[in-house]
CSV table of C-alpha atoms and ligand atoms in Angstrom, one decimal:
chain,number,residue,atom,x,y,z
F,1,MET,CA,-111.6,239.3,187.7
F,2,GLN,CA,-109.8,236.1,187.1
F,3,ASN,CA,-112.2,233.4,186.2
F,4,PRO,CA,-111.6,230.3,188.3
F,5,PHE,CA,-112.5,228.0,185.5
F,6,GLN,CA,-110.2,229.6,183.0
F,7,LYS,CA,-107.5,227.0,183.4
F,8,LEU,CA,-110.0,224.2,182.9
F,9,VAL,CA,-111.5,225.1,179.5
F,10,PRO,CA,-110.0,225.4,176.0
F,11,LYS,CA,-109.2,228.9,174.9
F,12,GLN,CA,-111.5,228.8,172.0
F,13,ILE,CA,-114.5,228.2,174.2
F,14,TYR,CA,-113.5,230.7,176.7
F,15,ASN,CA,-113.6,233.4,174.0
F,16,ALA,CA,-117.3,233.1,173.1
F,17,PHE,CA,-118.4,236.1,175.2
F,18,GLU,CA,-115.5,238.2,174.0
F,19,ASN,CA,-116.6,237.3,170.4
F,20,ALA,CA,-120.2,238.3,171.1
F,21,MET,CA,-119.0,241.7,172.4
F,22,LYS,CA,-116.8,242.2,169.4
F,23,GLN,CA,-119.9,241.7,167.2
F,24,LEU,CA,-121.7,244.3,169.3
F,25,GLU,CA,-118.7,246.7,168.7
F,26,SER,CA,-118.8,246.1,164.9
F,27,VAL,CA,-122.5,247.0,164.7
F,28,SER,CA,-121.8,250.3,166.4
F,29,LYS,CA,-119.5,251.2,163.5
F,30,ILE,CA,-122.3,250.7,161.0
F,31,LYS,CA,-125.3,252.2,162.8
F,32,LYS,CA,-125.6,254.7,165.7
F,33,PHE,CA,-127.2,253.4,168.9
F,34,ASP,CA,-127.4,255.1,172.3
F,35,LYS,CA,-124.2,254.6,174.3
F,36,GLU,CA,-126.2,253.9,177.5
F,37,PHE,CA,-128.1,251.1,175.7
F,38,PHE,CA,-124.9,249.5,174.5
F,39,ALA,CA,-123.4,249.8,178.0
F,40,ARG,CA,-126.4,247.9,179.3
F,41,LEU,CA,-126.0,245.2,176.7
F,42,ARG,CA,-122.4,244.5,177.7
F,43,GLU,CA,-123.5,242.9,180.9
F,44,PRO,CA,-126.3,240.4,181.6
F,45,ASP,CA,-129.2,241.4,184.0
F,46,ARG,CA,-128.2,238.4,186.2
F,47,ASP,CA,-125.6,235.8,186.1
F,48,ILE,CA,-126.1,233.0,188.6
F,49,ARG,CA,-123.7,230.1,189.5
F,50,ILE,CA,-125.1,227.2,191.5
F,51,SER,CA,-123.7,224.0,193.0
F,52,ILE,CA,-125.8,220.9,192.6
F,53,PRO,CA,-125.1,217.9,194.9
F,54,VAL,CA,-126.0,214.6,193.4
F,55,LYS,CA,-125.9,211.2,195.2
F,56,MET,CA,-124.2,209.0,192.7
F,57,ASP,CA,-125.1,205.3,192.2
F,58,ASN,CA,-122.1,204.2,194.2
F,59,GLY,CA,-123.4,206.2,197.2
F,60,SER,CA,-120.9,209.1,197.0
F,61,ILE,CA,-122.0,212.7,196.7
F,62,LYS,CA,-120.7,214.6,193.7
F,63,ILE,CA,-121.0,218.4,193.4
F,64,PHE,CA,-121.7,219.8,189.9
F,65,GLU,CA,-121.3,223.4,188.8
F,66,GLY,CA,-124.4,224.9,187.1
F,67,TYR,CA,-125.4,228.2,185.6
F,68,ARG,CA,-128.3,230.4,184.6
F,69,VAL,CA,-127.6,233.7,182.9
F,70,GLU,CA,-130.6,236.0,182.4
F,71,TYR,CA,-129.3,238.5,179.8
F,72,ASN,CA,-132.1,240.8,178.9
F,73,ASN,CA,-135.9,240.7,179.3
F,74,ALA,CA,-137.0,243.9,177.5
F,75,LEU,CA,-139.2,241.9,175.1
F,76,GLY,CA,-140.6,239.2,177.5
F,77,PRO,CA,-139.6,236.4,179.9
F,78,TYR,CA,-136.0,235.2,179.6
F,79,LYS,CA,-135.8,232.3,177.3
F,80,GLY,CA,-133.0,229.9,176.4
F,81,GLY,CA,-131.6,226.4,176.5
F,82,ILE,CA,-129.6,224.4,179.0
F,83,ARG,CA,-126.4,222.9,177.9
F,84,PHE,CA,-124.8,219.8,179.6
F,85,HIS,CA,-121.2,219.6,178.5
F,86,PRO,CA,-117.7,219.2,180.2
F,87,ASN,CA,-116.5,222.5,178.6
F,88,THR,CA,-119.5,224.5,179.6
F,89,GLU,CA,-118.5,227.5,181.8
F,90,VAL,CA,-120.1,230.9,182.6
F,91,ASN,CA,-118.6,232.9,179.7
F,92,GLU,CA,-119.9,230.5,177.2
F,93,VAL,CA,-123.3,230.6,178.8
F,94,LYS,CA,-123.2,234.4,178.9
F,95,ALA,CA,-122.5,234.5,175.1
F,96,LEU,CA,-125.3,232.1,174.4
F,97,ALA,CA,-127.7,234.2,176.5
F,98,PHE,CA,-126.7,237.4,174.7
F,99,TRP,CA,-127.2,235.8,171.3
F,100,MET,CA,-130.6,234.4,172.5
F,101,ALA,CA,-131.8,237.9,173.4
F,102,LEU,CA,-131.0,239.1,169.9
F,103,LYS,CA,-132.4,235.9,168.3
F,104,CYS,CA,-135.8,236.4,169.9
F,105,ALA,CA,-135.8,240.0,168.7
F,106,VAL,CA,-134.8,239.0,165.1
F,107,VAL,CA,-137.7,236.7,164.8
F,108,GLY,CA,-140.0,239.1,166.6
F,109,ILE,CA,-141.2,236.9,169.4
F,110,PRO,CA,-142.0,238.4,172.9
F,111,MET,CA,-139.2,236.6,174.7
F,112,GLY,CA,-136.0,237.8,176.3
F,113,GLY,CA,-132.6,236.1,176.3
F,114,GLY,CA,-131.3,233.6,178.8
F,115,LYS,CA,-129.2,230.4,178.8
F,116,GLY,CA,-128.2,227.8,181.3
F,117,GLY,CA,-125.8,224.9,181.7
F,118,VAL,CA,-124.0,222.4,183.8
F,119,THR,CA,-120.3,221.5,183.6
F,120,VAL,CA,-120.7,217.8,183.1
F,121,ASP,CA,-120.2,215.0,180.7
F,122,PRO,CA,-123.7,213.5,180.7
F,123,LYS,CA,-122.4,210.4,178.9
F,124,LYS,CA,-120.6,209.4,182.1
F,125,LEU,CA,-123.8,209.5,184.2
F,126,SER,CA,-126.3,206.8,184.6
F,127,LYS,CA,-129.9,207.7,183.8
F,128,LYS,CA,-130.8,207.9,187.5
F,129,GLU,CA,-127.8,210.3,188.1
F,130,LEU,CA,-128.8,212.4,185.1
F,131,GLU,CA,-132.4,212.7,186.4
F,132,LYS,CA,-131.1,213.8,189.9
F,133,LEU,CA,-128.8,216.4,188.3
F,134,SER,CA,-131.6,217.8,186.1
F,135,ARG,CA,-134.1,218.0,189.0
F,136,GLY,CA,-131.3,219.5,191.2
F,137,TRP,CA,-130.7,222.3,188.6
F,138,VAL,CA,-134.4,223.2,188.9
F,139,ARG,CA,-134.5,223.0,192.7
F,140,ARG,CA,-131.6,225.5,193.0
F,141,LEU,CA,-133.2,228.0,190.5
F,142,SER,CA,-137.0,227.5,191.1
F,143,ASP,CA,-137.3,231.0,192.6
F,144,ILE,CA,-136.2,232.7,189.4
F,145,LEU,CA,-137.8,230.3,186.9
F,146,GLY,CA,-141.5,230.6,185.9
F,147,PRO,CA,-143.7,230.8,182.8
F,148,HIS,CA,-143.7,234.6,183.0
F,149,LYS,CA,-140.2,235.0,184.4
F,150,ASP,CA,-137.6,232.6,182.8
F,151,VAL,CA,-138.4,229.7,180.5
F,152,PRO,CA,-135.6,227.2,179.8
F,153,ALA,CA,-135.4,224.8,176.9
F,154,PRO,CA,-133.0,222.1,175.5
F,155,ASP,CA,-129.6,222.7,174.0
F,156,VAL,CA,-126.5,220.5,173.6
F,157,ASN,CA,-126.9,217.1,175.3
F,158,THR,CA,-130.3,218.0,176.9
F,159,THR,CA,-133.3,216.0,175.7
F,160,PRO,CA,-137.1,216.1,175.8
F,161,GLU,CA,-136.9,213.6,178.7
F,162,ILE,CA,-134.7,215.9,180.7
F,163,MET,CA,-137.1,218.8,180.0
F,164,ALA,CA,-140.0,216.6,181.3
F,165,TRP,CA,-138.1,215.9,184.6
F,166,MET,CA,-137.4,219.6,185.0
F,167,ALA,CA,-141.0,220.7,184.4
F,168,ASP,CA,-142.2,218.0,186.8
F,169,GLU,CA,-139.7,219.2,189.5
F,170,TYR,CA,-140.8,222.8,189.0
F,171,GLY,CA,-144.5,221.7,189.3
F,172,LYS,CA,-143.8,219.8,192.5
F,173,ILE,CA,-142.1,222.9,194.1
F,174,THR,CA,-144.5,225.6,193.0
F,175,GLY,CA,-147.8,223.8,192.2
F,176,ASP,CA,-147.6,225.1,188.6
F,177,LYS,CA,-149.7,222.8,186.3
F,178,THR,CA,-149.3,224.6,183.0
F,179,GLY,CA,-145.9,223.1,182.1
F,180,ALA,CA,-145.1,226.4,180.5
F,181,VAL,CA,-142.0,226.9,182.6
F,182,ILE,CA,-139.9,224.8,180.2
F,183,THR,CA,-140.2,224.0,176.5
F,184,GLY,CA,-138.9,221.1,174.4
F,185,LYS,CA,-140.9,218.6,176.4
F,186,PRO,CA,-142.1,215.3,175.0
F,187,LEU,CA,-145.4,215.4,173.2
F,188,ASP,CA,-147.3,213.5,175.9
F,189,LYS,CA,-146.0,216.0,178.5
F,190,GLY,CA,-147.1,219.2,176.9
F,191,GLY,CA,-144.5,219.4,174.1
F,192,SER,CA,-145.2,221.0,170.7
F,193,GLU,CA,-145.5,219.2,167.5
F,194,GLY,CA,-142.4,220.0,165.4
F,195,ARG,CA,-140.1,221.1,168.3
F,196,GLY,CA,-137.7,218.2,167.7
F,197,THR,CA,-136.9,219.3,164.2
F,198,ALA,CA,-137.7,223.0,164.5
F,199,THR,CA,-134.1,224.3,164.6
F,200,ALA,CA,-133.1,222.5,161.4
F,201,GLN,CA,-136.5,223.1,159.7
F,202,GLY,CA,-136.2,226.8,160.6
F,203,GLY,CA,-132.7,226.9,159.1
F,204,PHE,CA,-134.1,225.4,155.9
F,205,TYR,CA,-136.9,228.0,155.6
F,206,VAL,CA,-134.3,230.7,156.0
F,207,PHE,CA,-132.1,229.0,153.3
F,208,GLU,CA,-135.1,228.9,151.0
F,209,ALA,CA,-136.0,232.5,151.6
F,210,LEU,CA,-132.4,233.7,150.7
F,211,LYS,CA,-131.4,231.0,148.2
F,212,LYS,CA,-132.1,233.0,145.1
F,213,GLU,CA,-130.4,236.2,146.2
F,214,LEU,CA,-127.4,234.2,147.4
F,215,LYS,CA,-127.3,232.8,143.8
F,216,LEU,CA,-127.2,229.2,145.1
F,217,PRO,CA,-128.0,226.4,142.5
F,218,LYS,CA,-131.3,224.5,142.5
F,219,VAL,CA,-129.6,221.4,143.8
F,220,CYS,CA,-126.9,222.3,146.4
F,221,THR,CA,-124.0,220.2,147.6
F,222,VAL,CA,-124.1,220.4,151.4
F,223,VAL,CA,-121.5,219.8,154.1
F,224,ILE,CA,-122.7,219.5,157.7
F,225,GLN,CA,-120.5,219.6,160.9
F,226,GLY,CA,-122.3,218.0,163.9
F,227,PHE,CA,-124.9,215.2,163.8
F,228,GLY,CA,-127.0,215.8,166.8
F,229,ASN,CA,-130.4,217.4,167.0
F,230,ALA,CA,-129.6,220.3,164.7
F,231,GLY,CA,-127.1,218.6,162.3
F,232,SER,CA,-128.9,215.2,161.8
F,233,ASN,CA,-132.3,216.8,161.2
F,234,ALA,CA,-130.7,219.3,158.8
F,235,ALA,CA,-129.1,216.4,156.9
F,236,ASP,CA,-132.5,214.7,156.6
F,237,ILE,CA,-134.4,217.9,155.6
F,238,TRP,CA,-131.9,219.0,153.0
F,239,TYR,CA,-131.7,215.4,151.6
F,240,ASN,CA,-135.5,215.1,151.4
F,241,ALA,CA,-135.6,218.4,149.6
F,242,GLY,CA,-133.4,216.9,146.8
F,243,HIS,CA,-130.0,218.4,147.8
F,244,LYS,CA,-126.8,216.4,147.9
F,245,VAL,CA,-125.4,216.0,151.4
F,246,ILE,CA,-121.8,215.0,150.7
F,247,VAL,CA,-120.1,215.3,154.2
F,248,VAL,CA,-121.4,214.9,157.7
F,249,SER,CA,-119.5,214.6,161.0
F,250,ASP,CA,-119.9,214.1,164.7
F,251,SER,CA,-117.5,214.3,167.7
F,252,LYS,CA,-115.7,211.1,166.5
F,253,GLY,CA,-115.1,212.3,162.9
F,254,GLY,CA,-116.7,212.7,159.6
F,255,ILE,CA,-117.6,210.8,156.4
F,256,TYR,CA,-117.6,211.8,152.8
F,257,ASN,CA,-119.3,210.6,149.6
F,258,LYS,CA,-119.0,212.9,146.6
F,259,ASN,CA,-122.1,211.5,145.0
F,260,GLY,CA,-124.2,212.2,148.2
F,261,LEU,CA,-124.9,210.2,151.3
F,262,ASP,CA,-128.1,208.3,151.7
F,263,ILE,CA,-129.2,210.1,154.8
F,264,PRO,CA,-132.2,207.9,155.9
F,265,LYS,CA,-129.9,204.9,155.7
F,266,LEU,CA,-127.2,206.8,157.6
F,267,LEU,CA,-129.5,207.7,160.4
F,268,GLU,CA,-130.4,204.0,160.8
F,269,TYR,CA,-126.7,203.1,160.7
F,270,LYS,CA,-125.7,205.7,163.3
F,271,LYS,CA,-128.6,204.5,165.6
F,272,SER,CA,-127.5,200.9,165.4
F,273,THR,CA,-123.7,201.3,165.5
F,274,GLY,CA,-123.3,204.6,167.4
F,275,THR,CA,-120.9,205.9,164.8
F,276,LEU,CA,-120.8,207.4,161.3
F,277,SER,CA,-117.5,205.8,160.3
F,278,GLY,CA,-117.7,202.7,158.1
F,279,PHE,CA,-121.0,203.7,156.4
F,280,SER,CA,-121.3,202.0,153.1
F,281,GLY,CA,-119.9,203.9,150.1
F,282,SER,CA,-118.3,206.6,152.3
F,283,LYS,CA,-114.7,207.6,153.2
F,284,ASP,CA,-113.6,208.9,156.6
F,285,ILE,CA,-112.7,212.6,156.7
F,286,THR,CA,-111.3,214.8,159.5
F,287,ASN,CA,-112.9,217.9,160.8
F,288,GLN,CA,-110.3,220.2,159.2
F,289,LYS,CA,-110.8,218.5,155.8
F,290,LEU,CA,-114.6,218.8,156.3
F,291,LEU,CA,-114.3,222.6,156.5
F,292,ALA,CA,-112.1,222.7,153.4
F,293,THR,CA,-114.5,220.6,151.3
F,294,GLU,CA,-115.7,222.3,148.1
F,295,CYS,CA,-119.5,222.7,148.3
F,296,ASP,CA,-122.4,225.1,147.9
F,297,LEU,CA,-123.5,225.2,151.5
F,298,LEU,CA,-121.6,224.6,154.7
F,299,ILE,CA,-123.7,224.1,157.8
F,300,PRO,CA,-121.7,224.2,161.1
F,301,ALA,CA,-124.1,222.5,163.6
F,302,ALA,CA,-121.8,221.5,166.5
F,303,PHE,CA,-120.0,224.2,168.6
F,304,GLU,CA,-118.6,227.7,168.8
F,305,ASN,CA,-115.3,228.9,167.2
F,306,GLU,CA,-115.0,226.2,164.5
F,307,ILE,CA,-114.2,228.6,161.7
F,308,THR,CA,-111.4,230.9,162.8
F,309,ASN,CA,-108.7,233.1,161.3
F,310,THR,CA,-106.4,230.1,161.2
F,311,ASN,CA,-108.6,227.9,158.9
F,312,VAL,CA,-111.0,230.4,157.2
F,313,ASN,CA,-108.9,230.7,154.1
F,314,LYS,CA,-109.3,227.0,153.5
F,315,VAL,CA,-113.1,227.1,153.4
F,316,LYS,CA,-114.4,226.4,149.9
F,317,THR,CA,-118.1,226.9,150.2
F,318,LYS,CA,-120.4,229.4,148.5
F,319,VAL,CA,-122.5,230.1,151.6
F,320,ILE,CA,-122.3,229.3,155.3
F,321,LEU,CA,-125.5,228.7,157.3
F,322,GLU,CA,-124.9,228.7,161.1
F,323,LEU,CA,-127.1,226.2,162.8
F,324,ALA,CA,-124.7,226.1,165.7
F,325,ASN,CA,-124.3,229.2,167.9
F,326,GLY,CA,-121.2,231.2,167.3
F,327,PRO,CA,-119.3,228.8,165.0
F,328,VAL,CA,-117.6,231.6,163.0
F,329,THR,CA,-115.3,234.0,165.0
F,330,PRO,CA,-115.5,237.7,164.3
F,331,GLU,CA,-112.1,237.7,162.7
F,332,ALA,CA,-113.1,234.9,160.3
F,333,ASP,CA,-116.4,236.6,159.7
F,334,GLU,CA,-114.6,239.7,158.4
F,335,ILE,CA,-112.4,237.7,156.1
F,336,LEU,CA,-115.5,235.8,154.7
F,337,PHE,CA,-117.3,239.1,154.1
F,338,LYS,CA,-114.3,240.4,152.1
F,339,LYS,CA,-114.2,237.2,150.1
F,340,ASN,CA,-117.8,237.5,149.3
F,341,ILE,CA,-118.8,234.3,151.1
F,342,PRO,CA,-122.1,235.1,152.8
F,343,VAL,CA,-122.7,233.8,156.3
F,344,ILE,CA,-126.4,233.4,157.3
F,345,PRO,CA,-126.0,234.2,161.0
F,346,ASP,CA,-126.9,232.0,163.9
F,347,ILE,CA,-129.4,234.5,165.4
F,348,LEU,CA,-131.4,234.1,162.2
F,349,ALA,CA,-130.5,230.7,160.9
F,350,ASN,CA,-131.1,228.6,164.1
F,351,SER,CA,-134.0,230.7,165.5
F,352,GLY,CA,-136.5,228.0,164.5
F,353,GLY,CA,-135.8,226.2,167.8
F,354,VAL,CA,-136.7,229.2,170.0
F,355,ALA,CA,-139.6,230.2,167.7
F,356,VAL,CA,-141.3,226.7,168.2
F,357,SER,CA,-140.4,226.8,171.9
F,358,TYR,CA,-142.4,230.1,172.0
F,359,PHE,CA,-145.3,228.3,170.2
F,360,GLU,CA,-145.1,225.5,172.9
F,361,TRP,CA,-145.2,228.1,175.7
F,362,GLU,CA,-148.2,229.7,174.1
F,363,GLN,CA,-150.0,226.4,173.6
F,364,ASN,CA,-149.4,225.4,177.3
F,365,LEU,CA,-150.7,228.7,178.6
F,366,LYS,CA,-153.8,228.5,176.3
F,367,LYS,CA,-154.3,224.8,177.0
F,368,GLU,CA,-154.1,224.1,173.2
F,369,HIS,CA,-152.3,221.6,171.0
F,370,TRP,CA,-151.6,222.7,167.5
F,371,SER,CA,-151.0,220.4,164.5
F,372,GLU,CA,-147.5,220.1,163.0
F,373,LYS,CA,-148.9,221.7,159.9
F,374,LYS,CA,-150.0,224.8,161.8
F,375,VAL,CA,-146.7,225.0,163.7
F,376,PHE,CA,-144.6,224.8,160.5
F,377,GLU,CA,-146.9,227.3,158.7
F,378,LYS,CA,-146.4,229.8,161.5
F,379,LEU,CA,-142.7,229.1,161.6
F,380,LYS,CA,-142.2,229.6,157.9
F,381,LYS,CA,-144.1,232.9,157.9
F,382,LEU,CA,-142.1,234.2,160.8
F,383,LEU,CA,-138.7,233.2,159.3
F,384,ASP,CA,-139.5,234.3,155.7
F,385,ASP,CA,-140.4,237.7,157.1
F,386,SER,CA,-137.3,237.9,159.3
F,387,ALA,CA,-134.9,236.7,156.6
F,388,LYS,CA,-136.2,239.4,154.2
F,389,LYS,CA,-135.9,242.1,156.8
F,390,VAL,CA,-132.3,241.0,157.7
F,391,SER,CA,-131.4,240.9,154.0
F,392,THR,CA,-132.9,244.4,153.4
F,393,ASN,CA,-131.0,245.8,156.4
F,394,ALA,CA,-127.7,244.3,155.1
F,395,LYS,CA,-128.2,245.7,151.6
F,396,LYS,CA,-129.2,249.2,152.9
F,397,SER,CA,-126.1,249.4,155.1
F,398,LYS,CA,-123.9,247.6,152.6
F,399,THR,CA,-122.9,245.1,155.4
F,400,SER,CA,-123.1,241.4,156.2
F,401,LEU,CA,-126.2,239.5,157.0
F,402,ARG,CA,-125.0,239.2,160.6
F,403,MET,CA,-124.8,242.9,161.0
F,404,GLY,CA,-128.2,243.2,159.2
F,405,ALA,CA,-129.7,240.8,161.8
F,406,PHE,CA,-128.0,242.7,164.7
F,407,ILE,CA,-129.4,246.0,163.5
F,408,LEU,CA,-132.9,244.5,163.3
F,409,ALA,CA,-132.6,243.0,166.8
F,410,LEU,CA,-131.0,245.9,168.5
F,411,GLU,CA,-133.6,248.4,167.1
F,412,ARG,CA,-136.4,246.2,168.4
F,413,ILE,CA,-134.9,245.8,171.9
F,414,GLN,CA,-133.9,249.5,172.2
F,415,LYS,CA,-137.5,250.5,171.4
F,416,LYS,CA,-138.8,248.5,174.3
F,417,ILE,CA,-136.2,249.6,176.8
F,418,LYS,CA,-136.8,253.3,176.1
W,501,LIG,P1,-126.5,217.8,170.2
W,501,LIG,O1,-126.0,217.5,171.5
W,501,LIG,O2,-127.8,217.2,169.8
W,501,LIG,O3,-125.5,217.5,169.0
W,501,LIG,C1,-124.2,218.0,169.0
W,501,LIG,C2,-123.4,217.3,167.9
W,501,LIG,O4,-122.2,217.8,167.6
W,501,LIG,C3,-123.2,215.8,168.2
W,501,LIG,O5,-123.5,215.0,167.0
W,501,LIG,C4,-121.7,215.7,168.5
W,501,LIG,O6,-121.2,214.5,168.2
W,501,LIG,C5,-121.2,216.8,167.5
W,501,LIG,N1,-119.9,217.3,167.8
W,501,LIG,C6,-119.3,217.6,169.0
W,501,LIG,N2,-118.0,218.0,168.8
W,501,LIG,C7,-117.8,218.0,167.4
W,501,LIG,C8,-116.7,218.3,166.6
W,501,LIG,N3,-115.6,218.7,167.1
W,501,LIG,N4,-116.9,218.1,165.2
W,501,LIG,C9,-118.0,217.7,164.7
W,501,LIG,N5,-119.1,217.4,165.5
W,501,LIG,C10,-119.0,217.5,166.8
W,501,LIG,O7,-126.7,219.4,170.1
W,501,LIG,P2,-127.6,220.3,169.2
W,501,LIG,O8,-128.8,220.6,170.0
W,501,LIG,O9,-127.7,219.7,167.9
W,501,LIG,O10,-126.8,221.7,169.2
W,501,LIG,C11,-125.7,221.9,168.2
W,501,LIG,C12,-125.6,223.3,168.0
W,501,LIG,O11,-126.8,223.9,167.6
W,501,LIG,C13,-125.2,224.1,169.3
W,501,LIG,O12,-124.4,225.2,169.0
W,501,LIG,C14,-126.5,224.6,169.8
W,501,LIG,O13,-126.4,225.7,170.7
W,501,LIG,C15,-127.2,225.0,168.5
W,501,LIG,N6,-128.6,225.1,168.6
W,501,LIG,C16,-129.4,224.0,169.0
W,501,LIG,C17,-130.8,224.2,169.1
W,501,LIG,C18,-131.7,223.1,169.4
W,501,LIG,O14,-132.9,223.3,169.4
W,501,LIG,N7,-131.2,221.9,169.7
W,501,LIG,C19,-131.4,225.5,168.8
W,501,LIG,C20,-130.5,226.5,168.4
W,501,LIG,C21,-129.2,226.3,168.3
């Protein structure tokens, strides 16, 4: 069926679900799974489109297109973030929901896969309009959401404050007082310690667990694409661990310093100026040059389809760690595997976010509040264990870490479906 939004979105974003299905196809060449099981995984359980009317500050009514895709709940309630972005459309959300189902299975948490979004540029909305949109998204979907049914969380451009509005709206409609319908809330509204930095912190634990076998040096040079929640926290964590972060970028462009950027100062600089460009001691760099920078570790932390068959041969890193979802296309993935450049896949590398979201959900339901130390100890244990299992699978089947992670996830989901 022709997608009505196809004309409106860039081709590379439109391909995300196709890419996810290609990955599923690749794993079937490495390990035998039931045909019926795979047929089921090629479609989400439910794929909902909504329209959200918002009364704008100038008095006009604007209708926004929103989505919730519930992909698979074999392991537990659907779980997955909500993205507010002008390019967001249903196929991107479907891909992200599919990856989320696998991600929960890779880290062994009792949650299924879901994802949501709204096609909107939130930077063009006032705070009041953004709140109305966020509450409107929940009003349209309140029947299918719930602590034991479907539990959303933040993703690109959605913040703890937005999560608090959404939880509040759900509570008003249903009377729910647990707050466990949504995770990534601010601390004083039932959020978990550590959730803000969990995605990057989780990526770091996975990196530490695999560093030796990937033959990475003690001090790595690091290039990071994207300077939002995932990317800026990663820069801070790798910097504080003694590594040299030489390039970072955001949607306006990147900066480079071969001796390493002073990340704490850069975070202050970006906060006060709103840009990375012009930071003392750095040179501006384009996104394409960023990907071609010689380094030990490249961390894509922005969007899908950044490393493709057209630029993959320029990549000069020893290892890629995917903090973004789907930044490497299946074609580029194959080339990187042949070139012996390991890719630590998104469904393992960025699973720290959903793992701490699960901890938040558990704390809300048990009416507990855990210390950051406890949260990160639990996270580290979960990710050390998953990283080792993924690596063992990859070695056993002589395949990539991505395929190792897919095998682990699919075996766990299949066992529950049977
Ligand atoms: P965010 O909105 O906080 O940040 C996105 C960043 O990417 C911004 O700095 C933006 O300027 C930058 N960006 C946009 N286009 C770019 C481009 N072309 N080149 C370089 N930078 C660009 O979003 P986030 O939460 O950090 O999410 C980033 C990625 O991480 C997404 O793929 C998301 O799905 C994934 N992720 C996030 C979480 C989480 O907990 N936030 C969890 C798992 C995965």
